Tab-separated table of C-alpha atoms and ligand atoms in Angstrom:
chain	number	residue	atom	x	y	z
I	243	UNK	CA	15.459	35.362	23.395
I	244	UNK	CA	12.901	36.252	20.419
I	245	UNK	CA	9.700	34.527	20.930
I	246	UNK	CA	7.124	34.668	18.042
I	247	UNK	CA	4.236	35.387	18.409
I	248	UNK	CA	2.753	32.672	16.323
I	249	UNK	CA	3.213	28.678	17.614
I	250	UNK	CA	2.360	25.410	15.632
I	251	UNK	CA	-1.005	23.788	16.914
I	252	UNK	CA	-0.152	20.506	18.163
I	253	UNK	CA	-2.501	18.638	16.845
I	254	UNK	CA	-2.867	20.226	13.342
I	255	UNK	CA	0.380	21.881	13.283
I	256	UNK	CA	-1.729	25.023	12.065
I	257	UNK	CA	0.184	27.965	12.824
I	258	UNK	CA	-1.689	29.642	15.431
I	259	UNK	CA	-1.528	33.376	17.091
I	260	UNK	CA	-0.623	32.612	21.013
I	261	UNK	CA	-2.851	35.303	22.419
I	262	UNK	CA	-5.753	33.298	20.068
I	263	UNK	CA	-4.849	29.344	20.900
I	264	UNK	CA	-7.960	29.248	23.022
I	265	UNK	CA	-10.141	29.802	20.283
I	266	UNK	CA	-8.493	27.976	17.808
I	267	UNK	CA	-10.021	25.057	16.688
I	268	UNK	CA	-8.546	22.107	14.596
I	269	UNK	CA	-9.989	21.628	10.848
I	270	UNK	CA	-10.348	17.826	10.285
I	271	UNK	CA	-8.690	17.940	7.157
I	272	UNK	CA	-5.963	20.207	8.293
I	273	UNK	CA	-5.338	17.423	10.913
I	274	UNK	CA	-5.547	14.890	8.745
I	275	UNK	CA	-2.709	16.229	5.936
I	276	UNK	CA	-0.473	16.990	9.467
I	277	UNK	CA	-1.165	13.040	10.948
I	278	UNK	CA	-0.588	12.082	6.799
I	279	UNK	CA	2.589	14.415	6.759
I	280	UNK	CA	3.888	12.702	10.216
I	281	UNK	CA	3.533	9.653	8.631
I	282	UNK	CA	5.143	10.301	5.595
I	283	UNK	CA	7.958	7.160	6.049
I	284	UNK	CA	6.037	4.810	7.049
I	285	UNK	CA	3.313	5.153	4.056
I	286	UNK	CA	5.926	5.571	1.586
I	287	UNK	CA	7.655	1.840	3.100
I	288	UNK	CA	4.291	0.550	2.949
I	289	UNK	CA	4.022	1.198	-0.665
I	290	UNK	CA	7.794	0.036	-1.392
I	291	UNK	CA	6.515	-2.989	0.987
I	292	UNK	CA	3.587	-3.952	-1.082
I	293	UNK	CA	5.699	-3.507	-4.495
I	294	UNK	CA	8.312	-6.198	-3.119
I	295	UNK	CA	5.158	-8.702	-2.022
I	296	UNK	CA	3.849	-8.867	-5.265
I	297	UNK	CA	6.945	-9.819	-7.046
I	298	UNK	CA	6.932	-12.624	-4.769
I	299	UNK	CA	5.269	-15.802	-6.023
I	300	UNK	CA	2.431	-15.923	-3.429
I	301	UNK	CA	1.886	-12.031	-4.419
I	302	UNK	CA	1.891	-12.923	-7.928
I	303	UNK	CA	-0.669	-15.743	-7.478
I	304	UNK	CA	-3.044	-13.029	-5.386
I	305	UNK	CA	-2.491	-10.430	-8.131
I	306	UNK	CA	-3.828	-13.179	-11.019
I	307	UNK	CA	-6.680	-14.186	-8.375
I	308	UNK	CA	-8.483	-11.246	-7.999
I	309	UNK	CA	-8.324	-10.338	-11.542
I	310	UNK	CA	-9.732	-14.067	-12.047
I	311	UNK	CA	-12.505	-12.355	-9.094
I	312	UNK	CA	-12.638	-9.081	-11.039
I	313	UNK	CA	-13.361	-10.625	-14.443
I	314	UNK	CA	-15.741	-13.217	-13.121
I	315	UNK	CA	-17.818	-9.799	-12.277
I	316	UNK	CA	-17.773	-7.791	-15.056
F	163	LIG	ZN1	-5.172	22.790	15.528
């Protein structure tokens, strides 16, 4: 069986030379796109989820109050 010699970081999901994991270390922003890109469904429902709350008539009434709040500001 062919083995590569390069293997996805687990955390990261950097691709990462075997004979080098030891040394590898994780990028925070590399780790978050990969956590982001894992998560992928679930922020794209929460959008969708958002979208169907503000058609709603409580949602509606939220949206008007803050930009009653935001106008009050300016
Ligand atoms: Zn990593």
């Amino acid at each position: 069986m062919f083995r590569s010699r390069f293997m996805p970081c687990p955390v990261c999901g950097a691709s990462v030379d075997r004979t080098a994991l030891r040394e590898h270390e994780c990028s925070p922003e590399r780790r978050a796109d990969y956590e982001m890109f894992g998560l992928r469904g679930e922020t794209a429902q929460l959008e969708a989820g958002v979208l169907r709350y503000l058609m709603t008539a409580a949602g509606r009434f939220e949206t008007w109050l803050a930009a009653k709040h935001v106008r009050r500001r300016a």
